[in-house]
């Protein structure tokens, strides 16, 4: 019988070491894919949220300007006159009504009747020759 010192492990060479290294490298690469994908997704989300933030800030600036305008008495008077029809004491209000559909149609007919119907232009010399030759 052989003793434990006499038993030797066979030399396998470099191939198993390279295969083990490639397996470990592949495992590390596979583990890195998901965090990388999450990072890219987070960057996309950050850029979209930043765009939304800019839109909200622009809207806020417009609303702040509107608030400033609403503090102006002349602007408030203008709005009251336009939207509600308020007048000062002693002023007369005139309400101009748009024309009815029937009046608009009558006006359109009258306008079309006023337009001159232009006669077609006289035939050119070439048209006369073609008519004479071909008898059209």
XYZ file of N, CA and C in Angstrom:
408
model
N 0.813 -1.166 0.000
C 0.000 0.000 0.000
C 0.864 1.240 0.000
N 0.273 2.224 -0.576
C 0.993 3.483 -0.644
C 0.613 4.357 0.523
N 1.559 5.086 0.926
C 1.269 6.010 2.020
C 0.689 7.298 1.436
N 0.158 8.135 2.298
C -0.475 9.385 1.871
C 0.530 10.303 1.217
N 1.771 10.225 1.578
C 2.794 11.073 0.998
C 3.100 10.635 -0.421
N 2.901 9.366 -0.678
C 3.223 8.853 -1.997
C 2.122 9.160 -3.007
N 0.896 9.409 -2.566
C -0.191 9.682 -3.504
C -0.041 11.129 -3.969
N -0.004 11.290 -5.261
C 0.145 12.628 -5.828
C -1.101 12.982 -6.649
N -1.365 14.235 -6.638
C -2.476 14.731 -7.457
C -1.945 14.929 -8.872
N -2.705 14.544 -9.852
C -2.221 14.741 -11.210
C -2.215 16.228 -11.550
N -1.263 16.645 -12.334
C -1.179 18.046 -12.753
C -2.180 18.278 -13.888
N -3.015 19.262 -13.693
C -4.050 19.531 -14.692
C -3.632 20.626 -15.668
N -2.693 21.392 -15.333
C -2.219 22.451 -16.227
C -2.997 23.757 -16.019
N -2.933 24.614 -16.994
C -3.524 25.955 -16.912
C -5.010 25.982 -17.299
N -5.487 25.074 -18.049
C -6.856 25.103 -18.566
C -7.893 25.211 -17.452
N -7.850 24.417 -16.400
C -8.855 24.571 -15.336
C -8.773 25.921 -14.647
N -7.571 26.460 -14.509
C -7.428 27.771 -13.874
C -8.077 28.855 -14.741
N -7.859 28.765 -16.048
C -8.450 29.761 -16.962
C -9.973 29.633 -16.952
N -10.477 28.404 -16.951
C -11.927 28.182 -16.932
C -12.521 28.709 -15.630
N -11.868 28.467 -14.521
C -12.354 28.962 -13.231
C -12.349 30.489 -13.213
N -11.267 31.074 -13.746
C -11.175 32.540 -13.802
C -12.302 33.107 -14.663
N -12.577 32.516 -15.826
C -13.640 32.995 -16.710
C -15.019 32.828 -16.070
N -15.211 31.743 -15.336
C -16.483 31.552 -14.632
C -16.698 32.619 -13.567
N -15.655 32.911 -12.809
C -15.747 33.953 -11.773
C -15.985 35.308 -12.426
N -15.270 35.574 -13.518
C -15.443 36.842 -14.235
C -16.864 36.953 -14.796
N -17.398 35.881 -15.352
C -18.772 35.883 -15.860
C -19.780 36.099 -14.750
N -19.549 35.478 -13.612
C -20.441 35.654 -12.469
C -20.435 37.104 -12.000
N -19.250 37.707 -11.927
C -19.165 39.124 -11.532
C -19.859 40.018 -12.557
N -19.683 39.713 -13.830
C -20.351 40.500 -14.877
C -21.859 40.389 -14.780
N -22.355 39.173 -14.542
C -23.791 38.966 -14.411
C -24.342 39.701 -13.193
N -23.563 39.739 -12.142
C -24.000 40.447 -10.936
C -24.001 41.960 -11.152
N -23.180 42.459 -12.071
C -23.083 43.905 -12.305
C -24.165 44.402 -13.262
N -24.831 43.527 -13.991
C -25.815 43.953 -14.989
C -27.004 44.641 -14.337
N -27.582 44.058 -13.319
C -28.785 44.612 -12.688
C -28.531 45.984 -12.055
N -27.470 46.164 -11.267
C -27.237 47.511 -10.727
C -26.997 48.546 -11.826
N -26.344 48.141 -12.908
C -26.108 49.072 -14.002
C -27.423 49.469 -14.660
N -28.299 48.501 -14.866
C -29.603 48.791 -15.450
C -30.409 49.717 -14.542
N -30.361 49.466 -13.244
C -31.066 50.327 -12.299
C -30.505 51.746 -12.323
N -29.191 51.868 -12.438
C -28.563 53.183 -12.498
C -29.036 53.946 -13.735
N -29.085 53.270 -14.878
C -29.546 53.933 -16.093
C -31.013 54.324 -15.996
N -31.829 53.455 -15.406
C -33.241 53.788 -15.205
C -33.399 55.000 -14.289
N -32.589 55.047 -13.244
C -32.654 56.180 -12.312
C -32.233 57.475 -13.004
N -31.241 57.409 -13.879
C -30.819 58.611 -14.610
C -31.942 59.105 -15.518
N -32.612 58.178 -16.200
C -33.732 58.574 -17.054
C -34.844 59.207 -16.224
N -35.133 58.614 -15.096
C -36.184 59.146 -14.235
C -35.807 60.528 -13.701
N -34.551 60.705 -13.353
C -34.098 62.005 -12.849
C -34.264 63.070 -13.924
N -33.906 62.751 -15.164
C -34.032 63.746 -16.231
C -35.504 64.072 -16.502
N -36.395 63.071 -16.461
C -37.813 63.356 -16.690
C -38.401 64.173 -15.536
N -38.020 63.861 -14.308
C -38.516 64.613 -13.154
C -37.959 66.038 -13.178
N -36.722 66.197 -13.652
C -36.156 67.542 -13.757
C -36.940 68.366 -14.777
N -37.362 67.739 -15.874
C -38.194 68.439 -16.858
C -39.532 68.842 -16.272
N -40.131 67.943 -15.513
C -41.404 68.267 -14.858
C -41.218 69.409 -13.858
N -40.103 69.399 -13.158
C -39.818 70.468 -12.190
C -39.708 71.818 -12.901
N -39.026 71.843 -14.048
C -38.926 73.093 -14.809
C -40.309 73.582 -15.228
N -41.165 72.658 -15.685
C -42.518 73.041 -16.088
C -43.299 73.621 -14.910
N -43.186 72.994 -13.754
C -43.893 73.483 -12.571
C -43.350 74.849 -12.143
N -42.043 75.032 -12.240
C -41.468 76.332 -11.870
C -41.943 77.430 -12.822
N -42.038 77.112 -14.117
C -42.545 78.105 -15.071
C -44.000 78.435 -14.774
N -44.776 77.406 -14.447
C -46.179 77.628 -14.109
C -46.292 78.486 -12.852
N -45.459 78.221 -11.871
C -45.467 79.024 -10.637
C -45.113 80.474 -10.927
N -44.138 80.690 -11.806
C -43.756 82.062 -12.145
C -44.922 82.788 -12.820
N -45.634 82.087 -13.724
C -46.789 82.703 -14.371
C -47.879 83.021 -13.353
N -48.104 82.108 -12.413
C -49.127 82.345 -11.396
C -48.740 83.498 -10.475
N -47.452 83.618 -10.153
C -46.993 84.743 -9.325
C -47.222 86.061 -10.062
N -46.963 86.061 -11.378
C -47.204 87.274 -12.163
C -48.698 87.607 -12.158
N -49.544 86.584 -12.275
C -50.995 86.803 -12.239
C -51.416 87.371 -10.882
N -50.820 86.862 -9.812
C -51.136 87.386 -8.479
C -50.769 88.865 -8.403
N -49.604 89.210 -8.948
C -49.198 90.616 -8.953
C -50.171 91.485 -9.738
N -50.660 90.962 -10.861
C -51.610 91.732 -11.669
C -52.949 91.878 -10.947
N -53.330 90.855 -10.182
C -54.616 90.933 -9.474
C -54.594 91.945 -8.335
N -53.426 92.377 -7.930
C -53.329 93.407 -6.893
C -53.482 94.811 -7.480
N -53.470 94.909 -8.813
C -53.595 96.198 -9.497
C -55.083 96.536 -9.661
N -55.500 97.708 -9.150
C -56.909 98.103 -9.200
C -57.402 98.294 -10.635
N -56.559 98.846 -11.504
C -56.979 99.062 -12.891
C -57.246 97.729 -13.597
N -56.407 96.742 -13.328
C -56.592 95.425 -13.942
C -57.872 94.772 -13.434
N -58.120 94.901 -12.129
C -59.356 94.342 -11.563
C -60.588 95.015 -12.164
N -60.513 96.323 -12.369
C -61.644 97.037 -12.983
C -61.857 96.539 -14.419
N -60.773 96.363 -15.141
C -60.861 95.876 -16.518
C -61.512 94.482 -16.553
N -61.085 93.586 -15.649
C -61.680 92.252 -15.591
C -63.166 92.319 -15.255
N -63.531 93.182 -14.309
C -64.934 93.294 -13.906
C -65.781 93.811 -15.068
N -65.251 94.739 -15.833
C -65.995 95.268 -16.979
C -66.145 94.206 -18.068
N -65.072 93.462 -18.331
C -65.100 92.476 -19.419
C -65.926 91.246 -19.062
N -65.726 90.712 -17.894
C -66.337 89.426 -17.550
C -67.736 89.552 -16.971
N -67.941 90.558 -16.156
C -69.219 90.656 -15.444
C -70.102 91.744 -16.040
N -69.494 92.702 -16.705
C -70.265 93.800 -17.277
C -70.562 94.903 -16.286
N -69.740 95.021 -15.246
C -69.954 96.080 -14.262
C -69.640 97.442 -14.871
N -70.383 98.455 -14.421
C -70.159 99.833 -14.864
C -70.127 100.738 -13.643
N -69.551 101.885 -13.828
C -69.547 102.872 -12.757
C -70.887 103.609 -12.754
N -71.231 104.200 -11.645
C -72.495 104.952 -11.603
C -72.469 106.085 -12.637
N -73.570 106.198 -13.382
C -73.683 107.238 -14.397
C -73.259 106.768 -15.781
N -72.600 105.620 -15.909
C -72.213 105.114 -17.221
C -73.359 104.308 -17.819
N -73.435 104.304 -19.119
C -74.453 103.536 -19.825
C -73.799 102.307 -20.431
N -74.445 101.173 -20.272
C -73.909 99.919 -20.798
C -74.590 99.594 -22.116
N -73.789 99.246 -23.085
C -74.308 98.793 -24.374
C -73.862 97.357 -24.568
N -74.808 96.510 -24.910
C -74.499 95.115 -25.164
C -74.660 94.876 -26.657
N -73.588 94.504 -27.303
C -73.623 94.243 -28.735
C -73.796 92.747 -28.927
N -74.896 92.392 -29.561
C -75.204 90.982 -29.780
C -74.638 90.543 -31.139
N -74.109 89.361 -31.225
C -73.646 88.869 -32.522
C -74.848 88.590 -33.421
N -74.660 88.659 -34.718
C -75.793 88.410 -35.607
C -76.252 86.959 -35.509
N -77.535 86.763 -35.763
C -78.073 85.402 -35.714
C -77.613 84.633 -36.953
N -77.845 83.344 -36.942
C -77.458 82.516 -38.087
C -78.195 82.952 -39.350
N -79.461 83.298 -39.192
C -80.258 83.718 -40.346
C -79.691 85.012 -40.930
N -79.345 85.952 -40.068
C -78.769 87.211 -40.544
C -77.421 86.970 -41.208
N -76.624 86.059 -40.672
C -75.323 85.771 -41.280
C -75.488 85.170 -42.671
N -76.463 84.269 -42.832
C -76.692 83.674 -44.146
C -77.162 84.718 -45.145
N -78.058 85.602 -44.700
C -78.551 86.655 -45.593
C -77.408 87.588 -45.987
N -76.568 87.908 -45.039
C -75.428 88.773 -45.323
C -74.473 88.105 -46.308
N -74.267 86.813 -46.153
C -73.386 86.067 -47.058
C -73.961 86.044 -48.476
N -75.292 85.832 -48.600
C -75.928 85.842 -49.910
C -75.798 87.210 -50.564
N -76.014 88.263 -49.771
C -75.904 89.622 -50.297
C -74.478 89.910 -50.755
N -73.509 89.473 -50.000
C -72.108 89.704 -50.356
C -71.744 88.962 -51.639
N -72.233 87.729 -51.771
C -71.953 86.964 -52.986
C -72.633 87.598 -54.192
N -73.839 88.142 -53.985
C -74.540 88.785 -55.093
C -73.819 90.050 -55.533
N -73.161 90.729 -54.601
C -72.446 91.955 -54.920
C -71.166 91.692 -55.711
N -70.613 90.514 -55.512
C -69.388 90.191 -56.232
C -69.719 89.979 -57.695
N -68.904 90.538 -58.547
C -69.114 90.383 -59.976
C -68.619 89.027 -60.413
N -69.398 88.416 -61.290
C -68.975 87.163 -61.872
C -68.182 87.525 -63.117
N -66.925 87.215 -63.105
C -66.067 87.585 -64.220
C -66.261 86.598 -65.357
N -66.458 87.113 -66.584
C -66.586 86.208 -67.720
C -65.232 85.560 -67.999
N -65.263 84.394 -68.623
C -63.991 83.763 -68.932
C -63.212 84.616 -69.921
N -61.893 84.542 -69.855
C -61.089 85.364 -70.771
C -61.311 84.902 -72.219
N -61.159 85.821 -73.162
C -61.357 85.442 -74.569
C -60.308 84.408 -74.981
N -60.661 83.548 -75.933
C -59.707 82.519 -76.340
C -58.484 83.144 -77.008
N -57.366 82.512 -76.783
C -56.127 82.988 -77.405
C -56.083 82.541 -78.859
N -55.128 83.053 -79.584
C -54.985 82.702 -81.004
C -54.778 81.197 -81.152
N -53.938 80.627 -80.281
C -53.650 79.191 -80.354
C -54.915 78.374 -80.087
N -55.731 78.800 -79.113
C -56.997 78.114 -78.838
C -57.909 78.163 -80.059
N -57.969 79.301 -80.742
C -58.805 79.440 -81.939
C -58.335 78.509 -83.041
N -57.026 78.402 -83.224
C -56.483 77.532 -84.267
C -56.799 76.080 -83.948
N -56.621 75.678 -82.680
C -56.902 74.291 -82.287
C -58.382 73.985 -82.479
N -59.261 74.913 -82.100
C -60.692 74.711 -82.304
C -61.023 74.571 -83.797
N -60.401 75.382 -84.634
C -60.664 75.363 -86.078
C -60.193 74.035 -86.692
N -58.968 73.597 -86.298
C -58.383 72.403 -86.889
C -59.111 71.140 -86.409
N -59.314 71.017 -85.128
C -59.858 69.778 -84.574
C -61.368 69.819 -84.392
N -61.978 70.982 -84.490
C -63.418 71.091 -84.407
C -63.976 70.874 -83.018
N -63.254 71.217 -82.023
C -63.750 71.046 -80.664
C -64.753 72.090 -80.331
